[in-house]
Tab-separated table of C-alpha atoms in Angstrom:
chain	number	residue	atom	x	y	z
T	1	MET	CA	0.000	0.000	0.000
T	2	THR	CA	1.409	3.383	-0.927
T	3	PRO	CA	1.141	6.384	1.384
T	4	PRO	CA	-1.016	9.284	0.256
T	5	GLN	CA	0.829	11.892	-1.792
T	6	ARG	CA	0.784	15.470	-0.594
T	7	GLN	CA	0.318	18.218	-3.059
T	8	ARG	CA	2.020	21.553	-2.690
T	9	ARG	CA	-0.099	24.597	-2.281
T	10	ASP	CA	0.648	27.707	-4.213
T	11	PRO	CA	2.265	30.334	-1.971
T	12	ALA	CA	-0.229	32.870	-0.695
T	13	PRO	CA	-0.027	36.218	-2.420
T	14	GLU	CA	1.578	38.943	-0.336
T	15	PRO	CA	-0.943	41.393	1.132
T	16	SER	CA	-0.861	44.815	-0.378
T	17	THR	CA	0.493	47.633	1.783
T	18	PRO	CA	-2.161	50.013	3.129
T	19	GLN	CA	-2.229	53.253	1.215
T	20	GLU	CA	-3.364	56.677	2.304
T	21	GLY	CA	-5.329	58.906	-0.001
T	22	ASP	CA	-2.280	60.841	-1.263
T	23	GLY	CA	-0.320	57.721	-2.265
T	24	LYS	CA	2.081	57.574	0.703
T	25	VAL	CA	2.618	54.292	2.535
T	26	LYS	CA	1.085	54.373	5.996
T	27	ASN	CA	3.304	52.931	8.736
T	28	PRO	CA	1.555	50.688	11.245
T	29	GLU	CA	1.171	52.000	14.774
T	30	ARG	CA	3.610	50.762	17.391
T	31	MET	CA	1.837	48.723	20.039
T	32	TYR	CA	4.608	49.141	22.612
T	33	VAL	CA	7.847	50.999	23.169
T	34	VAL	CA	11.003	48.992	23.815
T	35	ALA	CA	13.282	51.900	24.701
T	36	GLY	CA	13.168	55.655	24.916
T	37	PRO	CA	13.046	57.889	21.864
T	38	ASP	CA	16.825	57.843	21.483
T	39	GLY	CA	17.032	54.083	22.149
T	40	GLU	CA	19.659	54.404	24.885
T	41	ARG	CA	19.750	52.100	27.893
T	42	ALA	CA	21.305	52.591	31.291
T	43	GLU	CA	24.684	50.963	31.889
T	44	LEU	CA	23.636	48.053	34.078
T	45	ASP	CA	25.226	44.721	34.827
T	46	LEU	CA	24.053	41.789	36.908
T	47	VAL	CA	25.603	43.033	40.171
T	48	THR	CA	24.393	46.647	39.981
T	49	LEU	CA	22.320	47.415	43.067
T	50	ILE	CA	18.906	49.019	42.628
T	51	VAL	CA	17.251	51.041	45.421
T	52	ALA	CA	13.759	52.542	45.214
T	53	ARG	CA	13.498	56.283	45.766
T	54	ALA	CA	9.705	56.291	46.016
T	55	THR	CA	7.889	54.299	48.663
T	56	ASP	CA	4.665	53.866	46.680
T	57	PRO	CA	4.490	53.279	42.918
T	58	PRO	CA	2.761	56.041	40.941
T	59	PRO	CA	-0.685	55.238	39.505
T	60	SER	CA	0.719	55.264	35.966
T	61	ALA	CA	3.281	52.519	36.743
T	62	SER	CA	2.963	49.171	35.005
T	63	PRO	CA	2.609	46.045	37.177
T	64	GLU	CA	6.266	45.155	36.596
T	65	GLN	CA	7.408	48.641	37.586
T	66	ALA	CA	5.276	48.528	40.718
T	67	ALA	CA	6.760	45.131	41.623
T	68	VAL	CA	10.308	46.469	41.181
T	69	LEU	CA	9.551	49.458	43.410
T	70	ARG	CA	8.089	47.219	46.123
T	71	LEU	CA	11.020	44.782	45.975
T	72	CYS	CA	13.674	47.498	46.026
T	73	ALA	CA	12.821	48.973	49.420
T	74	ALA	CA	16.152	47.361	50.363
T	75	PRO	CA	18.961	47.236	47.774
T	76	LEU	CA	18.702	44.313	45.335
T	77	SER	CA	20.941	43.395	42.422
T	78	VAL	CA	19.636	43.303	38.864
T	79	ALA	CA	20.176	39.526	38.834
T	80	GLU	CA	17.991	39.101	41.938
T	81	LEU	CA	15.247	41.301	40.477
T	82	SER	CA	15.379	39.357	37.245
T	83	ALA	CA	14.997	36.073	39.137
T	84	TYR	CA	12.181	37.297	41.408
T	85	LEU	CA	10.153	38.700	38.506
T	86	HIS	CA	10.953	35.822	36.114
T	87	LEU	CA	12.156	38.273	33.449
T	88	PRO	CA	15.299	37.990	31.314
T	89	PHE	CA	18.147	40.430	31.891
T	90	SER	CA	17.420	42.274	28.645
T	91	ALA	CA	13.827	42.962	29.708
T	92	MET	CA	15.003	44.049	33.168
T	93	GLY	CA	17.431	46.462	31.515
T	94	VAL	CA	14.608	48.150	29.615
T	95	LEU	CA	12.355	48.229	32.683
T	96	LEU	CA	15.061	49.664	34.931
T	97	THR	CA	16.065	52.231	32.309
T	98	GLU	CA	12.492	53.548	32.341
T	99	LEU	CA	12.498	53.695	36.145
T	100	LEU	CA	15.903	55.407	36.224
T	101	THR	CA	14.745	57.974	33.668
T	102	ALA	CA	11.651	58.702	35.766
T	103	GLU	CA	13.948	58.949	38.852
T	104	LEU	CA	11.917	56.355	40.751
T	105	VAL	CA	14.945	54.146	41.459
T	106	LYS	CA	18.637	54.711	41.997
T	107	ALA	CA	21.396	52.445	40.650
T	108	ARG	CA	24.711	52.101	42.431
T	109	ALA	CA	27.772	49.917	42.260
T	110	PRO	CA	27.969	46.993	44.667
T	111	ILE	CA	29.960	47.327	47.868
T	112	VAL	CA	33.332	45.687	47.334
T	113	ARG	CA	34.911	44.138	50.372
T	114	GLN	CA	38.479	42.969	50.654
T	115	ALA	CA	38.895	39.248	50.145
T	116	ARG	CA	41.199	38.864	53.166
T	117	THR	CA	42.113	40.988	56.105
T	118	ASP	CA	45.693	42.010	56.578
T	119	ARG	CA	47.502	39.336	58.605
T	120	SER	CA	49.866	41.855	60.247
T	121	LEU	CA	46.858	43.825	61.548
T	122	LEU	CA	45.335	40.668	63.061
T	123	GLU	CA	48.664	39.749	64.697
T	124	ALA	CA	48.986	43.236	66.168
T	125	VAL	CA	45.478	43.043	67.629
T	126	MET	CA	46.145	39.559	69.019
T	127	ASN	CA	49.451	40.688	70.613
T	128	GLY	CA	47.726	43.701	72.124
T	129	LEU	CA	44.985	41.558	73.616
T	130	GLN	CA	47.523	39.114	75.052
T	131	ARG	CA	49.369	41.967	76.824
T	132	LEU	CA	46.232	43.010	78.679
């Protein structure tokens, strides 16, 4: 028994572009904005700490923006925010850029601590305590 043979369909004709009355091509409306008008994003990396400046989100804030403002009452890194909100880093970058532009959050570098304390300082403290 032979399997049924499929026949190829002719490709669908391309839809015509919408035209305005004067012959110019009308661009479709953008349903959302990915970045600001100049397309620039804030310089953020995964360890940048985000702190909310406002205690309550404004009424015009999106649900994601409101969640970021609530979470950032204490400093959180971009990686932590991304994990808590289940958003990729690229989406968090856009979201945080909007919040930074509106001055609702503040970004700062993480606090860098020394990997090890100076051994000579510890020995001096220990010797001083032993003399007491």
